[in-house]
PDB file of C-alpha atoms in Angstrom:
ATOM      1  CA  ARG N   1       0.720 -34.032 -33.501  1.00 59.00           C
ATOM      2  CA  SER N   2       0.060 -35.603 -29.884  1.00 60.00           C
ATOM      3  CA  GLN N   3       1.766 -32.611 -28.150  1.00 57.00           C
ATOM      4  CA  ALA N   4       0.614 -29.764 -30.481  1.00 54.00           C
ATOM      5  CA  LYS N   5      -3.037 -31.090 -29.458  1.00 56.00           C
ATOM      6  CA  LYS N   6      -2.621 -30.770 -26.255  1.00 53.00           C
ATOM      7  CA  LYS N   7      -0.832 -27.265 -26.235  1.00 47.00           C
ATOM      8  CA  ALA N   8      -3.798 -26.139 -28.931  1.00 51.00           C
ATOM      9  CA  LYS N   9      -6.454 -27.709 -25.909  1.00 54.00           C
ATOM     10  CA  LYS N  10      -4.601 -25.911 -22.965  1.00 46.00           C
ATOM     11  CA  ASN N  11      -4.270 -22.526 -24.601  1.00 45.00           C
ATOM     12  CA  LYS N  12      -8.215 -23.037 -25.650  1.00 48.00           C
ATOM     13  CA  MET N  13      -8.995 -23.732 -21.670  1.00 48.00           C
ATOM     14  CA  GLU N  14      -6.553 -20.092 -20.803  1.00 42.00           C
ATOM     15  CA  ARG N  15      -8.738 -18.347 -23.281  1.00 41.00           C
ATOM     16  CA  THR N  16     -11.769 -20.096 -21.631  1.00 45.00           C
ATOM     17  CA  LYS N  17     -10.712 -18.563 -18.027  1.00 41.00           C
ATOM     18  CA  LEU N  18      -9.435 -15.311 -19.084  1.00 35.00           C
ATOM     19  CA  SER N  19     -12.816 -14.678 -20.750  1.00 40.00           C
ATOM     20  CA  GLN N  20     -15.290 -15.891 -17.402  1.00 42.00           C
ATOM     21  CA  VAL N  21     -12.733 -13.782 -15.211  1.00 37.00           C
ATOM     22  CA  ALA N  22     -13.867 -10.778 -17.712  1.00 36.00           C
ATOM     23  CA  GLY N  23     -17.033 -11.750 -17.371  1.00 39.00           C
ATOM     24  CA  LYS N  24     -16.764 -11.564 -13.656  1.00 35.00           C
ATOM     25  CA  GLY N  25     -15.131  -8.045 -13.672  1.00 36.00           C
ATOM     26  CA  GLY N  26     -11.223  -9.256 -12.463  1.00 34.00           C
ATOM     27  CA  PRO N  27      -7.798  -8.767 -13.621  1.00 33.00           C
ATOM     28  CA  SER N  28      -6.589 -10.654 -16.262  1.00 33.00           C
ATOM     29  CA  GLN N  29      -3.423 -10.858 -18.210  1.00 34.00           C
ATOM     30  CA  GLY N  30      -5.015 -10.567 -22.020  1.00 36.00           C
ATOM     31  CA  GLY N  31      -6.814 -13.083 -24.410  1.00 37.00           C
ATOM     32  CA  GLY N  32      -6.160 -14.663 -28.194  1.00 40.00           C
ATOM     33  CA  ASP N  33      -9.824 -14.796 -29.061  1.00 39.00           C
ATOM     34  CA  SER N  34     -12.943 -12.801 -29.479  1.00 38.00           C
ATOM     35  CA  SER N  35     -13.032 -11.546 -25.936  1.00 38.00           C
ATOM     36  CA  GLU N  36      -9.504  -9.963 -26.213  1.00 38.00           C
ATOM     37  CA  ALA N  37     -10.697  -6.495 -26.059  1.00 41.00           C
ATOM     38  CA  MET N  38     -13.036  -7.083 -23.101  1.00 43.00           C
ATOM     39  CA  ILE N  39      -9.927  -8.597 -21.173  1.00 35.00           C
ATOM     40  CA  ASN N  40      -7.761  -5.936 -22.065  1.00 38.00           C
ATOM     41  CA  GLU N  41     -10.092  -3.204 -20.778  1.00 44.00           C
ATOM     42  CA  ILE N  42     -10.577  -4.732 -17.603  1.00 41.00           C
ATOM     43  CA  MET N  43      -7.220  -3.624 -15.739  1.00 41.00           C
ATOM     44  CA  VAL N  44      -8.258  -3.671 -12.196  1.00 46.00           C
ATOM     45  CA  ARG N  45     -10.912  -5.335 -10.345  1.00 55.00           C
ATOM     46  CA  LEU N  46     -13.625  -3.278  -9.636  1.00 58.00           C
ATOM     47  CA  PRO N  47     -17.416  -3.762  -8.780  1.00 62.00           C
ATOM     48  CA  ALA N  48     -19.022  -3.053 -12.169  1.00 59.00           C
ATOM     49  CA  ALA N  49     -21.371  -0.091 -11.145  1.00 61.00           C
ATOM     50  CA  VAL N  50     -18.261   1.579  -9.678  1.00 64.00           C
ATOM     51  CA  ALA N  51     -15.591   0.769 -12.978  1.00 59.00           C
ATOM     52  CA  LYS N  52     -18.494   2.518 -15.151  1.00 59.00           C
ATOM     53  CA  GLU N  53     -18.046   5.937 -13.118  1.00 61.00           C
ATOM     54  CA  ILE N  54     -14.205   5.819 -12.439  1.00 57.00           C
ATOM     55  CA  PHE N  55     -12.696   3.540 -14.994  1.00 54.00           C
ATOM     56  CA  GLY N  56     -11.520   6.518 -17.126  1.00 55.00           C
ATOM     57  CA  PHE N  57      -9.978   8.612 -14.735  1.00 48.00           C
ATOM     58  CA  VAL N  58      -7.971   5.132 -13.066  1.00 46.00           C
ATOM     59  CA  ILE N  59      -6.594   4.740 -16.891  1.00 49.00           C
ATOM     60  CA  SER N  60      -5.410   8.524 -17.596  1.00 57.00           C
ATOM     61  CA  GLU N  61      -5.761  10.719 -14.692  1.00 82.00           C
ATOM     62  CA  ALA N  62      -4.541   8.874 -11.443  1.00 87.00           C
ATOM     63  CA  MET N  63      -0.783  10.480 -10.095  1.00 90.00           C
ATOM     64  CA  ALA N  64      -0.986   7.808  -7.224  1.00 93.00           C
ATOM     65  CA  VAL N  65      -2.736   4.636  -6.118  1.00 93.00           C
ATOM     66  CA  ASP N  66      -2.687   2.818  -2.690  1.00 96.00           C
ATOM     67  CA  THR N  67      -3.862  -0.257  -2.118  1.00 95.00           C
ATOM     68  CA  GLY N  68      -5.132  -1.099   1.963  1.00 96.00           C
ATOM     69  CA  TRP N  69      -6.317  -5.012   3.640  1.00 94.00           C
ATOM     70  CA  SER N  70      -9.307  -4.675   1.677  1.00 94.00           C
ATOM     71  CA  HIS N  71      -9.983  -1.242  -0.307  1.00 95.00           C
ATOM     72  CA  CYS N  72      -8.193   1.059  -2.802  1.00 94.00           C
ATOM     73  CA  LEU N  73      -7.280   4.624  -2.890  1.00 95.00           C
ATOM     74  CA  ALA N  74      -6.373   7.076  -6.212  1.00 93.00           C
ATOM     75  CA  LEU N  75      -5.519  10.752  -6.231  1.00 95.00           C
ATOM     76  CA  LYS N  76      -6.549  11.983  -9.293  1.00 93.00           C
ATOM     77  CA  LYS N  77      -4.628  15.411 -10.933  1.00 93.00           C
ATOM     78  CA  ASP N  78      -7.010  17.428  -9.605  1.00 94.00           C
ATOM     79  CA  GLY N  79      -6.156  16.569  -6.190  1.00 95.00           C
ATOM     80  CA  SER N  80      -9.298  14.780  -4.941  1.00 94.00           C
ATOM     81  CA  VAL N  81      -9.236  11.168  -4.128  1.00 94.00           C
ATOM     82  CA  VAL N  82     -11.659   8.208  -5.113  1.00 92.00           C
ATOM     83  CA  GLY N  83     -11.604   4.883  -3.116  1.00 93.00           C
ATOM     84  CA  TRP N  84     -13.146   1.446  -3.774  1.00 91.00           C
ATOM     85  CA  GLY N  85     -13.357  -1.655  -2.127  1.00 91.00           C
ATOM     86  CA  ALA N  86     -14.666  -2.871   1.246  1.00 95.00           C
ATOM     87  CA  ASN N  87     -16.674   0.043   2.782  1.00 96.00           C
ATOM     88  CA  ASN N  88     -17.514  -1.522   6.462  1.00 96.00           C
ATOM     89  CA  SER N  89     -15.431   1.302   8.143  1.00 98.00           C
ATOM     90  CA  GLY N  90     -16.141   3.916   6.037  1.00 98.00           C
ATOM     91  CA  GLN N  91     -12.754   3.764   4.438  1.00 98.00           C
ATOM     92  CA  ILE N  92     -13.797   4.637   1.335  1.00 96.00           C
ATOM     93  CA  THR N  93     -16.077   7.242   2.265  1.00 97.00           C
ATOM     94  CA  ILE N  94     -14.055  10.571   1.198  1.00 97.00           C
ATOM     95  CA  PRO N  95     -14.531  13.722   3.874  1.00 98.00           C
ATOM     96  CA  GLY N  96     -16.490  16.359   2.128  1.00 97.00           C
ATOM     97  CA  GLY N  97     -14.654  18.402   0.547  1.00 97.00           C
ATOM     98  CA  LEU N  98     -10.953  17.065   1.035  1.00 98.00           C
ATOM     99  CA  SER N  99      -8.972  18.149  -2.337  1.00 98.00           C
ATOM    100  CA  GLN N 100      -5.521  19.879  -2.358  1.00 98.00           C
ATOM    101  CA  VAL N 101      -4.492  16.141  -1.846  1.00 98.00           C
ATOM    102  CA  ARG N 102      -1.097  15.592  -1.985  1.00 98.00           C
ATOM    103  CA  THR N 103      -0.165  11.573  -1.885  1.00 98.00           C
ATOM    104  CA  VAL N 104      -2.845   8.791  -0.058  1.00 98.00           C
ATOM    105  CA  ALA N 105      -2.142   5.872   1.844  1.00 98.00           C
ATOM    106  CA  ALA N 106      -4.412   3.150   3.233  1.00 98.00           C
ATOM    107  CA  GLY N 107      -4.220   1.086   6.224  1.00 98.00           C
ATOM    108  CA  ASP N 108      -6.327  -1.832   7.409  1.00 97.00           C
ATOM    109  CA  GLN N 109      -9.826  -0.346   7.189  1.00 98.00           C
ATOM    110  CA  PHE N 110      -8.704   3.243   7.702  1.00 98.00           C
ATOM    111  CA  SER N 111      -6.659   6.132   4.994  1.00 98.00           C
ATOM    112  CA  LEU N 112      -4.606   8.884   5.137  1.00 98.00           C
ATOM    113  CA  ALA N 113      -4.756  11.894   2.973  1.00 98.00           C
ATOM    114  CA  LEU N 114      -1.026  14.436   3.021  1.00 98.00           C
ATOM    115  CA  ARG N 115      -2.525  17.555   1.296  1.00 98.00           C
ATOM    116  CA  LYS N 116      -0.388  19.845  -0.406  1.00 98.00           C
ATOM    117  CA  ASP N 117      -0.496  22.513   2.352  1.00 98.00           C
ATOM    118  CA  GLY N 118       1.792  19.922   4.555  1.00 98.00           C
ATOM    119  CA  THR N 119      -1.663  18.801   6.828  1.00 98.00           C
ATOM    120  CA  VAL N 120      -2.912  15.089   7.126  1.00 98.00           C
ATOM    121  CA  ALA N 121      -6.784  14.235   6.955  1.00 98.00           C
ATOM    122  CA  ALA N 122      -7.759  10.739   7.846  1.00 98.00           C
ATOM    123  CA  TRP N 123     -10.727   8.236   8.256  1.00 98.00           C
ATOM    124  CA  GLY N 124     -12.183   5.349   8.397  1.00 98.00           C
ATOM    125  CA  ARG N 125     -11.797   2.515  11.549  1.00 98.00           C
ATOM    126  CA  ASN N 126     -10.341   4.428  14.636  1.00 98.00           C
ATOM    127  CA  ASN N 127     -10.476   1.645  17.501  1.00 97.00           C
ATOM    128  CA  TRP N 128      -6.929   2.105  17.445  1.00 98.00           C
ATOM    129  CA  ASP N 129      -7.003   6.242  17.332  1.00 98.00           C
ATOM    130  CA  GLN N 130      -5.287   5.530  14.074  1.00 98.00           C
ATOM    131  CA  THR N 131      -7.392   8.598  12.281  1.00 98.00           C
ATOM    132  CA  LYS N 132      -6.931  10.844  15.606  1.00 98.00           C
ATOM    133  CA  VAL N 133      -4.292  12.937  13.693  1.00 98.00           C
ATOM    134  CA  PRO N 134      -2.264  14.611  16.283  1.00 98.00           C
ATOM    135  CA  ASP N 135      -3.147  18.315  16.777  1.00 98.00           C
ATOM    136  CA  GLY N 136      -1.477  20.771  15.334  1.00 98.00           C
ATOM    137  CA  LEU N 137       0.816  18.280  12.789  1.00 98.00           C
ATOM    138  CA  ALA N 138       2.015  20.488  10.151  1.00 98.00           C
ATOM    139  CA  GLY N 139       4.600  20.394   7.957  1.00 98.00           C
ATOM    140  CA  VAL N 140       3.931  16.960   6.860  1.00 98.00           C
ATOM    141  CA  LYS N 141       5.963  15.422   3.507  1.00 98.00           C
ATOM    142  CA  ALA N 142       4.888  11.899   3.179  1.00 98.00           C
ATOM    143  CA  ILE N 143       2.928   9.358   5.377  1.00 98.00           C
ATOM    144  CA  SER N 144       2.536   5.383   5.706  1.00 98.00           C
ATOM    145  CA  ALA N 145      -0.719   3.698   6.945  1.00 98.00           C
ATOM    146  CA  GLY N 146      -0.174   0.154   8.794  1.00 98.00           C
ATOM    147  CA  TYR N 147      -2.307  -2.475  10.311  1.00 97.00           C
ATOM    148  CA  HIS N 148      -3.601   0.062  12.821  1.00 98.00           C
ATOM    149  CA  HIS N 149      -1.344   2.968  12.748  1.00 98.00           C
ATOM    150  CA  SER N 150      -0.207   5.771  11.280  1.00 98.00           C
ATOM    151  CA  ILE N 151       3.146   7.505  10.538  1.00 98.00           C
ATOM    152  CA  ALA N 152       4.174  11.231   9.086  1.00 98.00           C
ATOM    153  CA  LEU N 153       7.405  11.995   7.751  1.00 98.00           C
ATOM    154  CA  LEU N 154       8.076  15.976   8.557  1.00 98.00           C
ATOM    155  CA  GLU N 155       9.972  18.267   6.369  1.00 98.00           C
ATOM    156  CA  ASN N 156      12.201  18.588   9.288  1.00 98.00           C
ATOM    157  CA  GLY N 157      13.643  14.714   8.932  1.00 98.00           C
ATOM    158  CA  ARG N 158      11.596  14.023  11.928  1.00 98.00           C
ATOM    159  CA  VAL N 159       8.748  10.978  12.364  1.00 98.00           C
ATOM    160  CA  VAL N 160       5.639  11.058  14.650  1.00 98.00           C
ATOM    161  CA  ALA N 161       3.462   8.473  14.751  1.00 98.00           C
ATOM    162  CA  TRP N 162      -0.103   7.789  16.398  1.00 98.00           C
ATOM    163  CA  GLY N 163      -2.630   5.011  16.934  1.00 98.00           C
ATOM    164  CA  ASP N 164      -2.277   1.709  18.012  1.00 98.00           C
ATOM    165  CA  ASN N 165       0.993   0.720  20.388  1.00 98.00           C
ATOM    166  CA  SER N 166       0.543  -2.444  21.394  1.00 97.00           C
ATOM    167  CA  CYS N 167       3.901  -3.243  20.226  1.00 98.00           C
ATOM    168  CA  GLY N 168       6.178  -0.419  20.199  1.00 98.00           C
ATOM    169  CA  GLU N 169       5.336   0.663  16.652  1.00 98.00           C
ATOM    170  CA  THR N 170       4.240   4.072  17.465  1.00 98.00           C
ATOM    171  CA  ASP N 171       7.226   4.734  19.938  1.00 98.00           C
ATOM    172  CA  VAL N 172       9.556   6.539  17.540  1.00 98.00           C
ATOM    173  CA  PRO N 173      13.469   5.826  18.445  1.00 98.00           C
ATOM    174  CA  GLU N 174      14.724   9.027  20.637  1.00 97.00           C
ATOM    175  CA  GLY N 175      16.691  10.740  18.605  1.00 97.00           C
ATOM    176  CA  LEU N 176      15.715   9.791  15.149  1.00 98.00           C
ATOM    177  CA  GLU N 177      16.508  12.542  12.450  1.00 98.00           C
ATOM    178  CA  GLU N 178      17.163  13.243   9.301  1.00 98.00           C
ATOM    179  CA  VAL N 179      14.735  10.788   8.098  1.00 98.00           C
ATOM    180  CA  ILE N 180      13.838  10.494   4.423  1.00 98.00           C
ATOM    181  CA  ALA N 181      11.333   7.983   3.955  1.00 98.00           C
ATOM    182  CA  VAL N 182       9.200   5.781   6.166  1.00 98.00           C
ATOM    183  CA  SER N 183       6.817   2.829   5.993  1.00 98.00           C
ATOM    184  CA  ALA N 184       4.176   1.386   8.387  1.00 98.00           C
ATOM    185  CA  GLY N 185       4.131  -2.393   8.809  1.00 98.00           C
ATOM    186  CA  GLY N 186       1.749  -5.081  10.701  1.00 96.00           C
ATOM    187  CA  TRP N 187       2.900  -3.964  14.043  1.00 97.00           C
ATOM    188  CA  PHE N 188       5.987  -2.181  13.236  1.00 98.00           C
ATOM    189  CA  SER N 189       7.309   0.685  11.532  1.00 98.00           C
ATOM    190  CA  LEU N 190      10.456   1.267   9.641  1.00 98.00           C
ATOM    191  CA  ALA N 191      12.276   4.551   8.616  1.00 98.00           C
ATOM    192  CA  LEU N 192      14.964   5.754   5.932  1.00 98.00           C
ATOM    193  CA  LYS N 193      17.648   7.923   7.143  1.00 98.00           C
ATOM    194  CA  ALA N 194      19.707  10.456   4.858  1.00 98.00           C
ATOM    195  CA  ASN N 195      22.790   8.421   4.768  1.00 98.00           C
ATOM    196  CA  GLY N 196      21.654   5.356   3.405  1.00 98.00           C
ATOM    197  CA  GLU N 197      20.843   3.265   7.205  1.00 98.00           C
ATOM    198  CA  VAL N 198      17.320   2.037   7.781  1.00 98.00           C
ATOM    199  CA  VAL N 199      15.847   2.060  11.454  1.00 98.00           C
ATOM    200  CA  ALA N 200      13.379  -0.196  12.386  1.00 98.00           C
ATOM    201  CA  TRP N 201      10.689  -0.699  15.943  1.00 98.00           C
ATOM    202  CA  GLY N 202       7.775  -2.337  16.894  1.00 98.00           C
ATOM    203  CA  TYR N 203       7.167  -6.039  16.948  1.00 98.00           C
ATOM    204  CA  ASN N 204       9.590  -8.160  16.076  1.00 98.00           C
ATOM    205  CA  GLY N 205       8.834 -12.136  16.755  1.00 97.00           C
ATOM    206  CA  TRP N 206       9.985 -12.527  12.881  1.00 97.00           C
ATOM    207  CA  GLY N 207      12.890 -10.622  12.556  1.00 98.00           C
ATOM    208  CA  GLN N 208      11.359  -8.120  10.523  1.00 98.00           C
ATOM    209  CA  ALA N 209      12.715  -5.114  13.366  1.00 98.00           C
ATOM    210  CA  THR N 210      16.065  -6.604  12.995  1.00 98.00           C
ATOM    211  CA  VAL N 211      17.608  -4.592  10.270  1.00 98.00           C
ATOM    212  CA  PRO N 212      20.516  -6.686   8.920  1.00 98.00           C
ATOM    213  CA  HIS N 213      23.645  -6.478   9.901  1.00 97.00           C
ATOM    214  CA  GLY N 214      25.900  -4.035   7.927  1.00 97.00           C
ATOM    215  CA  LEU N 215      22.915  -3.141   5.836  1.00 98.00           C
ATOM    216  CA  THR N 216      23.973   0.473   4.159  1.00 98.00           C
ATOM    217  CA  ASN N 217      23.667   2.606   0.752  1.00 98.00           C
ATOM    218  CA  VAL N 218      19.242   1.991   0.611  1.00 98.00           C
ATOM    219  CA  THR N 219      17.593   3.637  -1.561  1.00 98.00           C
ATOM    220  CA  MET N 220      14.085   2.627  -0.372  1.00 98.00           C
ATOM    221  CA  VAL N 221      11.987   0.400   2.341  1.00 98.00           C
ATOM    222  CA  ALA N 222       8.787  -1.429   2.606  1.00 98.00           C
ATOM    223  CA  ALA N 223       7.218  -2.523   5.717  1.00 98.00           C
ATOM    224  CA  GLY N 224       4.654  -5.492   5.169  1.00 97.00           C
ATOM    225  CA  GLY N 225       2.371  -6.780   7.601  1.00 96.00           C
ATOM    226  CA  SER N 226       5.199  -9.779   8.850  1.00 97.00           C
ATOM    227  CA  HIS N 227       8.730  -8.786   6.711  1.00 98.00           C
ATOM    228  CA  SER N 228      10.644  -5.558   5.399  1.00 98.00           C
ATOM    229  CA  LEU N 229      12.157  -4.583   1.835  1.00 98.00           C
ATOM    230  CA  ALA N 230      14.863  -2.994   1.144  1.00 98.00           C
ATOM    231  CA  LEU N 231      16.473  -1.158  -2.033  1.00 98.00           C
ATOM    232  CA  LYS N 232      20.021  -0.637  -2.000  1.00 98.00           C
ATOM    233  CA  SER N 233      21.832   2.020  -4.533  1.00 98.00           C
ATOM    234  CA  ASP N 234      23.131  -0.989  -6.010  1.00 98.00           C
ATOM    235  CA  GLY N 235      19.749  -2.120  -7.743  1.00 98.00           C
ATOM    236  CA  THR N 236      19.906  -5.301  -5.311  1.00 98.00           C
ATOM    237  CA  VAL N 237      16.678  -6.365  -2.827  1.00 98.00           C
ATOM    238  CA  VAL N 238      17.375  -6.883   0.840  1.00 98.00           C
ATOM    239  CA  GLY N 239      14.300  -8.698   2.813  1.00 98.00           C
ATOM    240  CA  TRP N 240      13.949  -9.978   6.100  1.00 98.00           C
ATOM    241  CA  GLY N 241      11.074 -11.309   8.418  1.00 98.00           C
ATOM    242  CA  LEU N 242       8.739 -13.863   8.028  1.00 97.00           C
ATOM    243  CA  ASN N 243       9.436 -16.162   4.905  1.00 96.00           C
ATOM    244  CA  PHE N 244       6.855 -18.721   5.571  1.00 94.00           C
ATOM    245  CA  TYR N 245       5.536 -17.699   1.653  1.00 92.00           C
ATOM    246  CA  CYS N 246       9.191 -16.905   0.710  1.00 93.00           C
ATOM    247  CA  GLN N 247       8.431 -13.301   0.827  1.00 91.00           C
TER     248      GLN N 247
END
């Protein structure tokens, strides 16, 4: 009986917490009382005014999303882009006329958009030229935004990078080709080749750019602030780099 009372008390406390989160417009996991409907409606953390404007499309009309250090981007089915979160550097101020977008990428206080014609648009913080798209850049098939640098994967399998290069993160290795995916991290970059091999360059203070020996058959890569992940064809995941938080 004592255990049952404790469990009931704990459940009530959890429901109260969820209700409080819902009232603040924060994320939740659902509830079991009269506030359940409200909690289930709050799927993403948005300012109330913004949520009222765009909540519907986030649920039903978004094709792609990405998160930066303090802002979010969403690509709608009609090819337009919406941003929310911090805007201290204009990172969610979408350029006028931007349309026909295929994918988006959010970095630290800056944003990228890849149009269907293979060109790239960039806006927001530009203290390291991370939003200064190289002249004539075209034929792009994928983009990635890091801390202060940007990466574009071309249709021909080559890679172009621009922005901060204080740690060599935009020094694309000579001869790198047949790339099928890229990911920009804190001050380093990753590229996945068609043969399943991973190439890394840039800051390596935590071993994040030291690809594990013998790593092959990779199908996807992701670069974090100071660590890297690779998904293999057998469904297993390999991680390397900073592990302070067991990442």
